[in-house]
Amino acid sequence: MIKVLLDGVLPIFAIVVIGYALGKRDIFDKNSATVINKFVLLIAIPALGLHLIANAPFSEFDWRMIVGFFLSELAIYVLGALTAHFLFKCELKESILLGLAASFGNHILYVLPIAISLFGEDATLAFVAIIAIDSILIFGSTIIIIELISEKNILWPHILKKIFLNPPLMSMVVGIFLAIFNVKIPNGFNTFLNFVGDVAAPSALFSLGIILSQTSGLGRIGPALSISAFKLIVHPIFVLVILVGISGLTLAQAKMPMIAAAAPCGTMAFVLALNYGARTDAIAPAILLTTIGSLLSVTLAASI
């Protein structure tokens, strides 16, 4: 547990603490966080998504594991969104983003390094498969849904134009095209994508710290605790039941998906909330609570 804490959790969590401290000192404010997140959404995430999907070894993926994991995510997404909307009376846009927070974990730069440090490079393939499918189906679909409900007048040509000119979504579409047709990205461009994409998570976590510094208490604790429970407790249980109980995978085969399911809420729900004008006083505390709680959840999943 100490190794996971020192090598996995604290180095990632430190950037949130730095953002929080600088926000408390008024060196950065909420407007600063909004600007940083705009860079993350429009520049860093498209670079990360294109690099990840275009270079993903789709032919080597275990599709039984991927489909099972995706079904568990979809179930958590729907349960999280419905709970937020009907139990806590959150508005629709925020409810959808809370569903995303409950299902879409911070696996790419949080639990993947932990898994590699514990199990070696053999852990990489399962995570790359999960991250690629997550980016395309869960994150991509959420952007489309948010674009649709953000429009007051449903004008399909206008909506379709906004969707297909959305940088994160377009980067995924281009990545899929390159992967399907086996188009190799030039080394120089790959270096650029990797270089820019690497700042996505640290930037989003830094701005999260700033937002938390501007929030009194823990915000709306009810929906935050509910989403945290879905993410750290219910999601790993769903993965275990679907992959081992239904799909027939062994515990060893289900270990990496279990670790991914036990990850804290991803920052992308927070990034989208800022950029689409949704409330962040439930999403931000949920990310904070699950980041702390994931020390236990990830450790338990890795010990199976």
Short mmCIF file of C-alpha atoms in Angstrom, two decimals:
data_model
loop_
_atom_site.label_atom_id
_atom_site.label_comp_id
_atom_site.label_asym_id
_atom_site.label_seq_id
_atom_site.Cartn_x
_atom_site.Cartn_y
_atom_site.Cartn_z
CA MET A 1 0.00 0.00 0.00
CA ILE A 2 2.88 2.39 0.80
CA LYS A 3 4.38 1.78 -2.67
CA VAL A 4 1.06 2.58 -4.35
CA LEU A 5 0.76 5.72 -2.22
CA LEU A 6 4.28 7.01 -2.88
CA ASP A 7 4.66 5.94 -6.52
CA GLY A 8 1.10 6.35 -7.78
CA VAL A 9 -1.23 8.58 -5.78
CA LEU A 10 0.88 11.34 -4.21
CA PRO A 11 2.83 12.38 -7.36
CA ILE A 12 -0.48 12.81 -9.24
CA PHE A 13 -2.37 14.39 -6.36
CA ALA A 14 0.45 16.90 -5.75
CA ILE A 15 -0.53 19.02 -8.77
CA VAL A 16 -4.07 19.40 -7.34
CA VAL A 17 -2.56 20.58 -4.05
CA ILE A 18 -0.35 23.10 -5.87
CA GLY A 19 -3.34 24.48 -7.79
CA TYR A 20 -5.32 24.66 -4.55
CA ALA A 21 -2.52 26.49 -2.71
CA LEU A 22 -1.99 29.03 -5.50
CA GLY A 23 -5.75 29.55 -5.78
CA LYS A 24 -6.00 30.22 -2.04
CA ARG A 25 -3.23 32.83 -2.39
CA ASP A 26 -5.20 34.48 -5.25
CA ILE A 27 -2.34 33.93 -7.69
CA PHE A 28 -4.86 32.02 -9.86
CA ASP A 29 -8.65 32.37 -9.83
CA LYS A 30 -11.64 30.68 -11.46
CA ASN A 31 -11.13 32.67 -14.67
CA SER A 32 -7.57 31.32 -14.84
CA ALA A 33 -8.91 27.79 -14.43
CA THR A 34 -11.40 28.37 -17.26
CA VAL A 35 -8.63 29.52 -19.61
CA ILE A 36 -6.45 26.52 -18.73
CA ASN A 37 -9.36 24.16 -19.33
CA LYS A 38 -10.11 25.75 -22.68
CA PHE A 39 -6.53 24.94 -23.72
CA VAL A 40 -6.96 21.38 -22.41
CA LEU A 41 -10.23 20.81 -24.28
CA LEU A 42 -9.29 22.44 -27.58
CA ILE A 43 -5.58 21.58 -27.86
CA ALA A 44 -4.27 18.99 -25.40
CA ILE A 45 -7.15 16.48 -25.45
CA PRO A 46 -7.35 16.35 -29.27
CA ALA A 47 -3.58 15.71 -29.41
CA LEU A 48 -3.83 13.02 -26.74
CA GLY A 49 -6.85 11.36 -28.35
CA LEU A 50 -5.34 11.30 -31.83
CA HIS A 51 -2.02 9.94 -30.59
CA LEU A 52 -3.67 7.26 -28.47
CA ILE A 53 -6.23 5.97 -30.96
CA ALA A 54 -4.08 6.17 -34.09
CA ASN A 55 -1.32 4.15 -32.41
CA ALA A 56 -3.57 1.66 -30.58
CA PRO A 57 -2.96 -2.03 -31.54
CA PHE A 58 -6.65 -2.86 -32.14
CA SER A 59 -5.80 -6.31 -33.58
CA GLU A 60 -4.33 -7.37 -30.22
CA PHE A 61 -7.28 -6.27 -28.07
CA ASP A 62 -9.23 -8.80 -25.98
CA TRP A 63 -12.68 -7.81 -27.20
CA ARG A 64 -14.51 -9.98 -24.66
CA MET A 65 -12.85 -7.97 -21.90
CA ILE A 66 -13.44 -4.66 -23.68
CA VAL A 67 -17.14 -5.28 -24.33
CA GLY A 68 -17.69 -6.41 -20.74
CA PHE A 69 -15.91 -3.37 -19.35
CA PHE A 70 -17.85 -1.04 -21.65
CA LEU A 71 -21.17 -2.55 -20.52
CA SER A 72 -20.20 -1.96 -16.88
CA GLU A 73 -19.32 1.66 -17.70
CA LEU A 74 -22.57 2.20 -19.56
CA ALA A 75 -24.56 0.86 -16.60
CA ILE A 76 -22.70 3.13 -14.14
CA TYR A 77 -23.08 6.10 -16.50
CA VAL A 78 -26.86 5.68 -16.68
CA LEU A 79 -27.25 5.00 -12.94
CA GLY A 80 -25.09 8.01 -12.05
CA ALA A 81 -26.95 10.36 -14.37
CA LEU A 82 -30.40 9.16 -13.27
CA THR A 83 -29.46 9.40 -9.59
CA ALA A 84 -28.15 12.94 -10.03
CA HIS A 85 -31.18 14.07 -12.03
CA PHE A 86 -34.05 12.46 -10.13
CA LEU A 87 -32.70 12.03 -6.59
CA PHE A 88 -30.59 15.19 -6.27
CA LYS A 89 -32.56 17.30 -8.78
CA CYS A 90 -29.49 18.29 -10.80
CA GLU A 91 -30.17 19.94 -14.16
CA LEU A 92 -29.84 17.69 -17.19
CA LYS A 93 -26.44 18.86 -18.44
CA GLU A 94 -24.85 18.48 -15.00
CA SER A 95 -26.52 15.09 -14.49
CA ILE A 96 -25.01 13.76 -17.71
CA LEU A 97 -21.57 15.01 -16.68
CA LEU A 98 -21.96 13.44 -13.25
CA GLY A 99 -22.79 10.17 -15.02
CA LEU A 100 -19.59 10.62 -17.02
CA ALA A 101 -17.63 11.29 -13.81
CA ALA A 102 -19.03 8.10 -12.24
CA SER A 103 -18.06 5.89 -15.19
CA PHE A 104 -15.06 7.50 -16.90
CA GLY A 105 -12.02 6.97 -14.66
CA ASN A 106 -8.68 8.74 -14.55
CA HIS A 107 -6.87 5.66 -15.81
CA ILE A 108 -4.49 7.07 -18.44
CA LEU A 109 -2.13 9.02 -16.15
CA TYR A 110 -3.21 7.74 -12.74
CA VAL A 111 -3.74 3.98 -12.47
CA LEU A 112 -1.78 2.99 -15.61
CA PRO A 113 1.57 4.00 -14.06
CA ILE A 114 0.58 2.15 -10.87
CA ALA A 115 -0.29 -0.99 -12.84
CA ILE A 116 2.99 -0.85 -14.78
CA SER A 117 5.01 -0.39 -11.59
CA LEU A 118 3.25 -3.39 -10.01
CA PHE A 119 2.91 -5.76 -12.97
CA GLY A 120 5.34 -4.51 -15.63
CA GLU A 121 4.73 -3.52 -19.25
CA ASP A 122 2.33 -6.48 -19.72
CA ALA A 123 -0.31 -4.30 -18.03
CA THR A 124 -0.18 -1.71 -20.82
CA LEU A 125 -2.22 -3.44 -23.53
CA ALA A 126 -5.40 -3.86 -21.46
CA PHE A 127 -5.28 -0.21 -20.39
CA VAL A 128 -4.64 1.07 -23.92
CA ALA A 129 -7.65 -0.95 -25.12
CA ILE A 130 -9.88 0.42 -22.37
CA ILE A 131 -8.67 4.01 -22.85
CA ALA A 132 -9.13 3.88 -26.63
CA ILE A 133 -12.69 2.55 -26.41
CA ASP A 134 -13.51 4.96 -23.57
CA SER A 135 -12.30 7.91 -25.61
CA ILE A 136 -14.33 6.94 -28.65
CA LEU A 137 -17.59 5.71 -27.11
CA ILE A 138 -17.99 7.21 -23.63
CA PHE A 139 -16.24 10.57 -23.98
CA GLY A 140 -17.15 11.08 -27.65
CA SER A 141 -20.83 10.28 -27.05
CA THR A 142 -20.96 12.66 -24.08
CA ILE A 143 -19.68 15.54 -26.22
CA ILE A 144 -22.40 14.82 -28.79
CA ILE A 145 -25.12 14.67 -26.10
CA ILE A 146 -23.95 17.90 -24.45
CA GLU A 147 -23.86 19.66 -27.83
CA LEU A 148 -27.42 18.51 -28.52
CA ILE A 149 -28.91 19.62 -25.21
CA SER A 150 -26.99 22.92 -25.30
CA GLU A 151 -28.92 24.00 -28.40
CA LYS A 152 -32.18 25.85 -27.71
CA ASN A 153 -33.43 25.45 -31.26
CA ILE A 154 -32.77 22.05 -32.83
CA LEU A 155 -31.36 22.93 -36.24
CA TRP A 156 -29.72 19.70 -37.37
CA PRO A 157 -27.34 21.17 -39.98
CA HIS A 158 -26.03 23.63 -37.38
CA ILE A 159 -25.76 20.95 -34.67
CA LEU A 160 -24.00 18.49 -36.97
CA LYS A 161 -21.56 21.22 -38.01
CA LYS A 162 -20.78 21.99 -34.34
CA ILE A 163 -20.35 18.29 -33.53
CA PHE A 164 -18.04 17.52 -36.42
CA LEU A 165 -16.00 20.68 -35.90
CA ASN A 166 -15.52 19.79 -32.22
CA PRO A 167 -11.72 19.31 -31.82
CA PRO A 168 -11.75 16.38 -29.34
CA LEU A 169 -14.37 14.51 -31.35
CA MET A 170 -12.69 15.16 -34.67
CA SER A 171 -9.34 13.98 -33.33
CA MET A 172 -10.96 10.65 -32.40
CA VAL A 173 -12.58 10.32 -35.82
CA VAL A 174 -9.24 11.00 -37.54
CA GLY A 175 -7.53 8.54 -35.19
CA ILE A 176 -10.03 5.81 -36.06
CA PHE A 177 -9.57 6.50 -39.79
CA LEU A 178 -5.78 6.24 -39.48
CA ALA A 179 -6.03 3.04 -37.44
CA ILE A 180 -8.52 1.35 -39.82
CA PHE A 181 -6.41 2.11 -42.89
CA ASN A 182 -3.16 1.39 -41.06
CA VAL A 183 -1.76 4.85 -41.82
CA LYS A 184 1.45 5.48 -39.91
CA ILE A 185 1.85 8.91 -38.36
CA PRO A 186 5.26 10.50 -39.15
CA ASN A 187 7.66 10.37 -36.22
CA GLY A 188 7.88 14.14 -35.94
CA PHE A 189 4.10 14.56 -35.75
CA ASN A 190 3.86 11.67 -33.29
CA THR A 191 6.40 13.46 -31.08
CA PHE A 192 4.32 16.64 -31.25
CA LEU A 193 1.09 14.79 -30.34
CA ASN A 194 2.78 13.01 -27.47
CA PHE A 195 4.40 16.22 -26.21
CA VAL A 196 1.16 18.23 -26.25
CA GLY A 197 -1.05 15.37 -25.05
CA ASP A 198 1.11 14.83 -21.99
CA VAL A 199 0.03 18.18 -20.52
CA ALA A 200 -3.72 17.37 -20.63
CA ALA A 201 -4.05 15.60 -17.28
CA PRO A 202 -1.63 17.80 -15.25
CA SER A 203 -3.28 20.96 -16.60
CA ALA A 204 -6.78 19.70 -15.83
CA LEU A 205 -5.75 18.60 -12.32
CA PHE A 206 -4.05 21.95 -11.67
CA SER A 207 -7.19 23.85 -12.67
CA LEU A 208 -9.23 21.45 -10.50
CA GLY A 209 -7.13 22.53 -7.51
CA ILE A 210 -7.85 26.18 -8.34
CA ILE A 211 -11.60 25.53 -8.53
CA LEU A 212 -11.55 23.62 -5.22
CA SER A 213 -9.76 26.58 -3.60
CA GLN A 214 -12.67 28.82 -4.63
CA THR A 215 -15.31 26.40 -3.27
CA SER A 216 -16.48 26.71 0.32
CA GLY A 217 -16.57 23.34 2.12
CA LEU A 218 -17.10 20.29 -0.04
CA GLY A 219 -19.71 21.83 -2.29
CA ARG A 220 -22.87 19.77 -2.76
CA ILE A 221 -21.83 16.75 -0.76
CA GLY A 222 -24.90 14.59 -1.54
CA PRO A 223 -24.34 14.06 -5.28
CA ALA A 224 -20.56 14.09 -4.77
CA LEU A 225 -20.70 11.20 -2.29
CA SER A 226 -23.18 9.32 -4.47
CA ILE A 227 -20.98 9.59 -7.56
CA SER A 228 -17.91 8.66 -5.50
CA ALA A 229 -19.63 5.48 -4.29
CA PHE A 230 -20.64 4.56 -7.84
CA LYS A 231 -17.07 5.08 -9.04
CA LEU A 232 -15.02 3.39 -6.33
CA ILE A 233 -17.39 0.67 -5.09
CA VAL A 234 -20.18 -0.15 -7.54
CA HIS A 235 -18.14 0.04 -10.75
CA PRO A 236 -15.45 -2.49 -9.68
CA ILE A 237 -18.22 -4.84 -8.47
CA PHE A 238 -20.02 -4.55 -11.83
CA VAL A 239 -16.77 -5.31 -13.68
CA LEU A 240 -16.15 -8.38 -11.50
CA VAL A 241 -19.68 -9.70 -12.01
CA ILE A 242 -19.78 -9.08 -15.78
CA LEU A 243 -16.26 -10.27 -16.64
CA VAL A 244 -15.89 -13.20 -14.23
CA GLY A 245 -19.47 -14.15 -13.43
CA ILE A 246 -21.00 -13.71 -16.91
CA SER A 247 -18.20 -13.60 -19.49
CA GLY A 248 -16.18 -16.38 -17.84
CA LEU A 249 -12.83 -14.57 -17.57
CA THR A 250 -10.48 -15.60 -14.80
CA LEU A 251 -9.63 -13.28 -11.92
CA ALA A 252 -6.17 -12.85 -13.44
CA GLN A 253 -7.70 -11.75 -16.78
CA ALA A 254 -10.07 -9.38 -14.95
CA LYS A 255 -7.37 -7.78 -12.76
CA MET A 256 -6.45 -4.90 -15.11
CA PRO A 257 -10.09 -3.96 -15.86
CA MET A 258 -10.76 -4.10 -12.11
CA ILE A 259 -7.89 -1.69 -11.46
CA ALA A 260 -9.21 0.61 -14.22
CA ALA A 261 -12.71 0.49 -12.69
CA ALA A 262 -11.30 1.37 -9.26
CA ALA A 263 -9.69 4.56 -10.63
CA PRO A 264 -10.89 7.96 -9.37
CA CYS A 265 -13.29 10.07 -11.42
CA GLY A 266 -11.58 11.38 -14.54
CA THR A 267 -11.06 15.11 -14.90
CA MET A 268 -12.76 15.22 -18.31
CA ALA A 269 -16.22 15.66 -16.75
CA PHE A 270 -14.84 18.67 -14.89
CA VAL A 271 -13.21 20.06 -18.06
CA LEU A 272 -16.48 19.71 -20.01
CA ALA A 273 -18.49 21.26 -17.15
CA LEU A 274 -16.34 24.39 -17.22
CA ASN A 275 -16.39 24.67 -20.99
CA TYR A 276 -20.14 24.07 -21.36
CA GLY A 277 -21.24 26.20 -18.39
CA ALA A 278 -22.43 23.40 -16.09
CA ARG A 279 -22.07 23.50 -12.31
CA THR A 280 -18.82 22.13 -10.89
CA ASP A 281 -19.62 22.14 -7.15
CA ALA A 282 -20.55 18.43 -7.21
CA ILE A 283 -18.14 17.21 -9.89
CA ALA A 284 -15.04 18.80 -8.35
CA PRO A 285 -15.58 17.33 -4.84
CA ALA A 286 -16.33 13.92 -6.39
CA ILE A 287 -12.95 14.01 -8.16
CA LEU A 288 -11.25 15.04 -4.92
CA LEU A 289 -13.00 12.37 -2.81
CA THR A 290 -12.36 9.58 -5.33
CA THR A 291 -8.73 10.61 -5.79
CA ILE A 292 -8.19 10.14 -2.05
CA GLY A 293 -10.42 7.05 -1.81
CA SER A 294 -8.75 5.38 -4.81
CA LEU A 295 -5.73 4.62 -2.64
CA LEU A 296 -7.83 1.92 -1.01
CA SER A 297 -9.91 0.89 -4.04
CA VAL A 298 -6.93 0.55 -6.42
CA THR A 299 -4.90 -1.30 -3.80
CA LEU A 300 -7.73 -3.79 -3.21
CA ALA A 301 -8.26 -4.32 -6.96
CA ALA A 302 -4.53 -4.84 -7.52
CA SER A 303 -4.42 -7.38 -4.67
CA ILE A 304 -7.04 -9.73 -6.17
#
